């Protein structure tokens, strides 16, 4: 987080710098089934974020000692491209931040996948952030959930993720990069929409209980929209094939 | 009515649990992205892996041979074995393509195969197992059409491995890929027919083809393989008949 | 190799021995090439290239660095390739593999040898010059990563706009994109695979699994700028000479797609 002393005005006349209202999402676009070699995949545009997610498996778990004879093992790798940020060329390879994000993402998916249906196997989730503008872990989870459904992995629900946080005295939904850099708090959440159970929750900064409550409400409200977009992306795979089929006759 | 449902969607309350669903708090939810038929009360998966069942007809590749126990690659995460007779050890070699039937799924760990038959020559193709019923078609119509018009021998395993030999393999492959993409649409048989015609497929005179041992497929053997909806028929000579034009240079007869 | 691949490989070999390819292509035909430019706005230049089923994303970032000692009046370029695990089940995360290092170095060599980027134009002032970082992200692997990566790198370079140099603060201002990067030349890579005695251009995955050796020839239409032979097999001098002819013949085809 950058120092608050040189924080630019992030809220001008009740609007955010990009013109959004406090509880407004950035535009989200998802396309499912974009990578041929993967069992399931999704390309996601979320504001200026560009994320690719792919799922491989279930396949035989390798190396053997990492396998569990009773259930599937989920392996997740989140990483950021060196050309993904405005500014200097990034470093390649996993850093501590990427490793932590990979871990909490994996744990969120362990909750919804019917692991015991795939004993001894592994399911791989790859999240590649090609362009980043704040909120990439949430964008990655949202894309990965679509990729998992696209792969036909048996699971309880298609989760989504989004964050809420504080700037000054206001709670805002879905920070972009500049808001993220100068915020007073940030709280990414992943939610199972069928019962609003929380699958991932992280937070840092400074929030009162009321602020947290407000933030969570914002997340759940926005989730309805995100779920709809995920759903449409998954359906579009079949609509597109139908349209092609009609053209073909 | 048929609707596409997602994981987590509530399925209308029915008396009994249906496949590909789970229940929680007295409600029935979908586990998959699939086609729900409210009249039949069925939920068919549109994506995902195959789940092996006793009696499934599969195509696999021998991975290793040890004391007449063969490990078979079915493109699946569980180990799969074929136990040969103790009198004919090592009749199969690693790399042999076989079709076989599932005898048992032991302890959710090992798929046991039986009644194997070696498929000589040709090549294999991985397809989505959920699309296999469509590739086969009702009463074999789809696979027979492809086979007839491309002059290929084709065997479709429930596990999603397809064996193809002879004829215009590129055209047959393209047809199978199109079926995978458009599996949930109607009028597919006609479209594939047109696609095959446009691609140069035709209905030639059947010509018998001999394998590397000089065994010709008998013309009587076709159409016994799969019953309606791709269910397995017990006839072991169940290869969908393929045709090969003897003097055509697209005829690829592969011998090891 | 897995037994499954061996079955496919055997089929491909027999097919090629009869002068046929799996997808009915001609021996020296490229698969369809599609280029999308400017896909990463945060990069100074970018392009996503599809060569049949192979998909490569190239991103160019410019960064101020100290010039190399032997070329104090020039900028520099760096090419790196990532074989992303999502591109193929065989790709694993971890440090760069020999394959990815070879890939990036061959692409680098062609661009450098053909002087595609005007490195002198990257010089800013004493002790300061731009370095162009070209990152190749392999998104889907269906054979011939070399040509797909070379086309992606070239397209991304041609898409690149320089960041502004803030002469007061002596730093890069990435919020403003100025004039295009000066591109002096276009290099085109043509990679041939040899299976048995048959040679084909632009191998797909199955052909690649079957091939004994490969030869990459990079030309700028007038001269050969880089060559790389890979794998255990061999070529005759006569074969190499005739492939150089093919490489020259292919130059305009790819160049016109790059310039489109």
Tab-separated table of C-alpha atoms in Angstrom, chain B:
chain	number	residue	atom	x	y	z
B	1	UNK	CA	-38.895	-29.540	-21.322
B	2	UNK	CA	-35.115	-29.537	-21.587
B	3	UNK	CA	-33.077	-26.825	-19.916
B	4	UNK	CA	-29.354	-26.308	-19.382
B	5	UNK	CA	-28.505	-26.244	-15.672
B	6	UNK	CA	-25.320	-25.302	-13.785
B	7	UNK	CA	-23.679	-26.614	-10.635
B	8	UNK	CA	-25.689	-25.257	-7.713
B	9	UNK	CA	-28.969	-24.883	-9.626
B	10	UNK	CA	-32.011	-26.245	-7.822
B	11	UNK	CA	-33.575	-29.146	-9.680
B	12	UNK	CA	-37.349	-29.480	-9.417
B	13	UNK	CA	-38.340	-31.654	-6.541
B	14	UNK	CA	-38.708	-35.248	-7.634
B	15	UNK	CA	-39.529	-38.340	-5.620
B	16	UNK	CA	-36.129	-39.910	-5.993
B	17	UNK	CA	-32.614	-38.659	-6.403
B	18	UNK	CA	-31.424	-38.466	-9.972
B	19	UNK	CA	-27.959	-38.846	-11.348
B	20	UNK	CA	-25.539	-35.887	-11.341
B	21	UNK	CA	-27.369	-34.204	-8.469
B	22	UNK	CA	-26.856	-33.859	-4.729
B	23	UNK	CA	-29.256	-32.993	-1.971
B	24	UNK	CA	-28.731	-30.485	0.785
B	25	UNK	CA	-31.273	-29.034	3.218
B	26	UNK	CA	-34.099	-30.930	1.561
B	27	UNK	CA	-33.329	-29.518	-1.875
B	28	UNK	CA	-31.929	-31.202	-4.944
B	29	UNK	CA	-29.062	-29.410	-6.713
B	30	UNK	CA	-27.182	-30.018	-9.946
B	31	UNK	CA	-23.499	-30.992	-9.656
B	32	UNK	CA	-22.772	-30.298	-13.274
B	33	UNK	CA	-23.388	-28.242	-16.345
B	34	UNK	CA	-25.934	-30.428	-18.059
B	35	UNK	CA	-29.207	-30.868	-19.861
B	36	UNK	CA	-32.134	-31.387	-17.487
B	37	UNK	CA	-35.196	-33.104	-18.905
B	38	UNK	CA	-38.083	-32.402	-16.538
B	39	UNK	CA	-40.365	-34.978	-18.183
B	40	UNK	CA	-37.915	-37.847	-18.056
B	41	UNK	CA	-36.460	-36.594	-14.789
B	42	UNK	CA	-32.938	-36.990	-16.143
B	43	UNK	CA	-29.865	-34.777	-15.963
B	44	UNK	CA	-27.305	-35.479	-18.681
B	45	UNK	CA	-23.803	-34.066	-18.333
B	46	UNK	CA	-22.600	-31.779	-21.150
B	47	UNK	CA	-18.972	-31.752	-20.009
B	48	UNK	CA	-16.707	-33.836	-17.883
B	49	UNK	CA	-15.071	-37.156	-17.551
B	50	UNK	CA	-16.409	-40.608	-18.114
B	51	UNK	CA	-17.409	-42.727	-15.161
B	52	UNK	CA	-16.633	-46.375	-15.828
B	53	UNK	CA	-19.442	-48.935	-15.569
B	54	UNK	CA	-19.481	-52.660	-15.821
B	55	UNK	CA	-20.272	-53.560	-19.423
B	56	UNK	CA	-18.874	-50.343	-20.937
B	57	UNK	CA	-17.071	-50.938	-24.197
B	58	UNK	CA	-13.757	-49.070	-24.217
B	59	UNK	CA	-10.751	-48.453	-26.446
B	60	UNK	CA	-7.356	-48.421	-24.758
B	61	UNK	CA	-3.656	-48.832	-25.316
B	62	UNK	CA	-1.534	-51.483	-23.619
B	63	UNK	CA	0.930	-49.659	-21.356
B	64	UNK	CA	2.819	-52.558	-19.829
B	65	UNK	CA	2.748	-56.334	-19.627
B	66	UNK	CA	3.768	-58.349	-16.599
B	67	UNK	CA	2.927	-62.001	-16.006
B	68	UNK	CA	-0.023	-61.769	-18.351
B	69	UNK	CA	-1.391	-58.776	-16.428
B	70	UNK	CA	-1.609	-55.840	-18.739
B	71	UNK	CA	-1.913	-52.246	-17.680
B	72	UNK	CA	-4.101	-50.349	-20.120
B	73	UNK	CA	-4.189	-46.603	-20.810
B	74	UNK	CA	-7.827	-45.535	-21.045
B	75	UNK	CA	-7.075	-41.771	-20.759
B	76	UNK	CA	-8.570	-41.978	-17.288
B	77	UNK	CA	-7.220	-41.327	-13.811
B	78	UNK	CA	-7.872	-44.795	-12.404
B	79	UNK	CA	-5.535	-47.710	-13.089
B	80	UNK	CA	-6.918	-50.126	-15.590
B	81	UNK	CA	-5.861	-53.745	-16.009
B	82	UNK	CA	-6.534	-56.671	-18.246
B	83	UNK	CA	-5.778	-60.144	-16.974
B	84	UNK	CA	-4.727	-62.490	-19.741
B	85	UNK	CA	-5.143	-66.225	-19.674
B	86	UNK	CA	-2.246	-67.996	-17.972
B	87	UNK	CA	-1.766	-70.080	-21.106
B	88	UNK	CA	-1.149	-67.242	-23.524
B	89	UNK	CA	1.309	-64.975	-21.838
B	90	UNK	CA	2.266	-61.707	-23.427
B	91	UNK	CA	0.169	-61.925	-26.501
B	92	UNK	CA	-0.225	-58.174	-26.208
B	93	UNK	CA	2.636	-55.711	-26.375
B	94	UNK	CA	2.919	-52.166	-25.077
B	95	UNK	CA	1.496	-49.894	-27.759
B	96	UNK	CA	-1.183	-52.359	-28.909
B	97	UNK	CA	-4.578	-50.728	-29.302
B	98	UNK	CA	-7.389	-52.860	-27.936
B	99	UNK	CA	-11.104	-52.680	-27.497
B	100	UNK	CA	-12.443	-54.374	-24.410
B	101	UNK	CA	-15.345	-54.530	-21.996
B	102	UNK	CA	-15.333	-53.479	-18.359
B	103	UNK	CA	-15.723	-56.515	-16.152
B	104	UNK	CA	-15.437	-54.783	-12.813
B	105	UNK	CA	-14.488	-51.544	-11.077
B	106	UNK	CA	-12.686	-52.829	-8.009
B	107	UNK	CA	-12.831	-50.847	-4.813
B	108	UNK	CA	-13.114	-47.563	-6.817
B	109	UNK	CA	-9.429	-47.985	-7.606
B	110	UNK	CA	-8.961	-50.347	-10.507
B	111	UNK	CA	-10.872	-50.808	-13.725
B	112	UNK	CA	-10.769	-54.475	-14.770
B	113	UNK	CA	-11.165	-55.259	-18.457
B	114	UNK	CA	-12.086	-58.425	-20.249
B	115	UNK	CA	-12.952	-59.818	-23.685
B	116	UNK	CA	-10.328	-57.748	-25.444
B	117	UNK	CA	-9.666	-57.625	-29.136
B	118	UNK	CA	-6.550	-56.096	-30.703
B	119	UNK	CA	-7.158	-53.344	-33.239
B	120	UNK	CA	-4.409	-53.536	-35.816
B	121	UNK	CA	-2.972	-50.381	-37.347
B	122	UNK	CA	-4.877	-47.129	-37.585
B	123	UNK	CA	-4.676	-44.209	-35.182
B	124	UNK	CA	-6.470	-43.022	-32.063
B	125	UNK	CA	-8.276	-39.818	-31.234
B	126	UNK	CA	-9.255	-38.447	-27.834
B	127	UNK	CA	-12.787	-37.080	-27.662
B	128	UNK	CA	-14.916	-35.774	-24.812
B	129	UNK	CA	-16.528	-38.840	-23.217
B	130	UNK	CA	-19.794	-36.929	-22.725
B	131	UNK	CA	-20.091	-36.633	-26.509
B	132	UNK	CA	-19.631	-40.331	-27.197
B	133	UNK	CA	-23.376	-41.171	-27.381
B	134	UNK	CA	-23.804	-38.469	-30.039
B	135	UNK	CA	-20.779	-39.688	-32.016
B	136	UNK	CA	-22.257	-43.169	-32.060
B	137	UNK	CA	-25.791	-41.924	-32.730
B	138	UNK	CA	-29.084	-43.670	-32.284
B	139	UNK	CA	-28.701	-47.282	-33.388
B	140	UNK	CA	-25.207	-46.430	-34.696
B	141	UNK	CA	-26.550	-44.107	-37.372
B	142	UNK	CA	-23.968	-41.378	-36.888
B	143	UNK	CA	-20.834	-43.489	-36.756
B	144	UNK	CA	-22.061	-45.634	-39.623
B	145	UNK	CA	-22.635	-42.536	-41.726
B	146	UNK	CA	-19.108	-41.276	-41.062
B	147	UNK	CA	-17.668	-44.696	-41.668
B	148	UNK	CA	-19.542	-45.130	-44.952
B	149	UNK	CA	-18.707	-41.725	-46.341
B	150	UNK	CA	-15.051	-41.617	-45.343
B	151	UNK	CA	-14.337	-45.298	-45.893
B	152	UNK	CA	-12.818	-45.517	-42.412
B	153	UNK	CA	-13.103	-48.272	-39.852
B	154	UNK	CA	-14.182	-46.532	-36.650
B	155	UNK	CA	-14.566	-47.822	-33.111
B	156	UNK	CA	-15.787	-45.456	-30.420
B	157	UNK	CA	-14.889	-46.320	-26.814
B	158	UNK	CA	-17.126	-45.087	-23.997
B	159	UNK	CA	-13.979	-43.738	-22.344
B	160	UNK	CA	-13.499	-41.197	-25.149
B	161	UNK	CA	-10.833	-42.901	-27.235
B	162	UNK	CA	-11.788	-43.418	-30.864
B	163	UNK	CA	-9.888	-45.782	-33.121
B	164	UNK	CA	-9.856	-44.955	-36.843
B	165	UNK	CA	-8.288	-46.840	-39.700
B	166	UNK	CA	-8.117	-46.524	-43.467
B	167	UNK	CA	-9.993	-44.090	-45.700
B	168	UNK	CA	-10.117	-40.311	-45.294
B	169	UNK	CA	-9.092	-40.082	-41.642
B	170	UNK	CA	-8.773	-36.291	-41.768
B	171	UNK	CA	-12.401	-35.951	-42.880
B	172	UNK	CA	-13.654	-38.490	-40.329
B	173	UNK	CA	-11.740	-36.629	-37.599
B	174	UNK	CA	-13.210	-33.293	-38.672
B	175	UNK	CA	-16.717	-34.801	-38.581
B	176	UNK	CA	-16.144	-36.177	-35.071
B	177	UNK	CA	-14.820	-32.798	-33.881
B	178	UNK	CA	-17.900	-31.080	-35.264
B	179	UNK	CA	-20.170	-33.542	-33.451
B	180	UNK	CA	-18.286	-32.781	-30.227
B	181	UNK	CA	-18.937	-29.049	-30.696
B	182	UNK	CA	-22.583	-29.386	-31.692
B	183	UNK	CA	-23.574	-32.429	-29.650
B	184	UNK	CA	-26.504	-30.740	-27.918
B	185	UNK	CA	-28.102	-29.390	-31.113
B	186	UNK	CA	-30.774	-31.026	-33.264
B	187	UNK	CA	-30.521	-31.930	-36.940
B	188	UNK	CA	-26.930	-32.998	-36.415
B	189	UNK	CA	-27.049	-36.154	-38.525
B	190	UNK	CA	-28.117	-34.173	-41.588
B	191	UNK	CA	-25.513	-31.489	-41.014
B	192	UNK	CA	-22.742	-34.034	-40.628
B	193	UNK	CA	-23.907	-35.724	-43.811
B	194	UNK	CA	-23.651	-32.413	-45.665
B	195	UNK	CA	-20.272	-31.687	-44.107
B	196	UNK	CA	-18.993	-35.082	-45.249
B	197	UNK	CA	-20.354	-34.581	-48.761
B	198	UNK	CA	-18.781	-31.119	-48.996
B	199	UNK	CA	-15.529	-32.564	-47.705
B	200	UNK	CA	-15.380	-35.051	-50.562
B	201	UNK	CA	-16.900	-38.002	-48.757
B	202	UNK	CA	-18.943	-40.396	-50.851
B	203	UNK	CA	-20.509	-43.819	-50.738
B	204	UNK	CA	-18.109	-46.139	-52.489
B	205	UNK	CA	-18.513	-49.803	-53.094
B	206	UNK	CA	-17.484	-51.760	-50.043
B	207	UNK	CA	-14.110	-53.400	-50.433
B	208	UNK	CA	-12.812	-55.817	-47.900
B	209	UNK	CA	-9.691	-54.857	-46.092
B	210	UNK	CA	-7.183	-57.275	-44.707
B	211	UNK	CA	-5.190	-56.530	-41.573
B	212	UNK	CA	-1.536	-57.304	-41.117
B	213	UNK	CA	-2.299	-60.943	-40.474
B	214	UNK	CA	-4.257	-61.157	-43.693
B	215	UNK	CA	-7.570	-61.420	-41.856
B	216	UNK	CA	-10.323	-59.695	-43.746
B	217	UNK	CA	-13.224	-58.236	-41.814
B	218	UNK	CA	-16.302	-60.167	-42.746
B	219	UNK	CA	-19.023	-57.927	-44.135
B	220	UNK	CA	-21.540	-59.464	-41.768
B	221	UNK	CA	-19.878	-58.012	-38.756
B	222	UNK	CA	-21.037	-54.461	-39.094
B	223	UNK	CA	-23.749	-52.884	-37.022
B	224	UNK	CA	-23.640	-55.292	-34.196
B	225	UNK	CA	-21.558	-53.225	-31.970
B	226	UNK	CA	-23.733	-50.812	-30.171
B	227	UNK	CA	-27.402	-50.877	-29.516
B	228	UNK	CA	-29.488	-47.709	-29.349
B	229	UNK	CA	-27.871	-44.869	-27.397
B	230	UNK	CA	-24.508	-46.500	-27.635
B	231	UNK	CA	-25.202	-49.252	-25.174
B	232	UNK	CA	-22.996	-52.229	-25.564
B	233	UNK	CA	-24.000	-55.250	-27.587
B	234	UNK	CA	-22.409	-58.506	-26.624
B	235	UNK	CA	-21.182	-59.405	-30.085
B	236	UNK	CA	-17.418	-59.306	-29.887
B	237	UNK	CA	-16.897	-58.854	-33.612
B	238	UNK	CA	-18.616	-55.609	-33.195
B	239	UNK	CA	-16.710	-53.309	-35.479
B	240	UNK	CA	-18.634	-50.786	-37.470
B	241	UNK	CA	-17.942	-51.747	-41.023
B	242	UNK	CA	-15.454	-49.620	-42.842
B	243	UNK	CA	-14.749	-49.499	-46.504
B	244	UNK	CA	-11.447	-49.124	-48.215
B	245	UNK	CA	-10.829	-48.457	-51.848
B	246	UNK	CA	-7.921	-50.645	-52.758
B	247	UNK	CA	-6.233	-48.377	-55.301
B	248	UNK	CA	-6.921	-45.068	-53.568
B	249	UNK	CA	-3.806	-43.466	-52.194
B	250	UNK	CA	-5.748	-42.070	-49.261
B	251	UNK	CA	-5.946	-45.638	-48.082
B	252	UNK	CA	-3.592	-45.865	-45.197
B	253	UNK	CA	-2.859	-49.363	-44.191
B	254	UNK	CA	-0.506	-49.262	-41.290
B	255	UNK	CA	1.572	-52.178	-40.310
B	256	UNK	CA	3.939	-52.392	-37.442
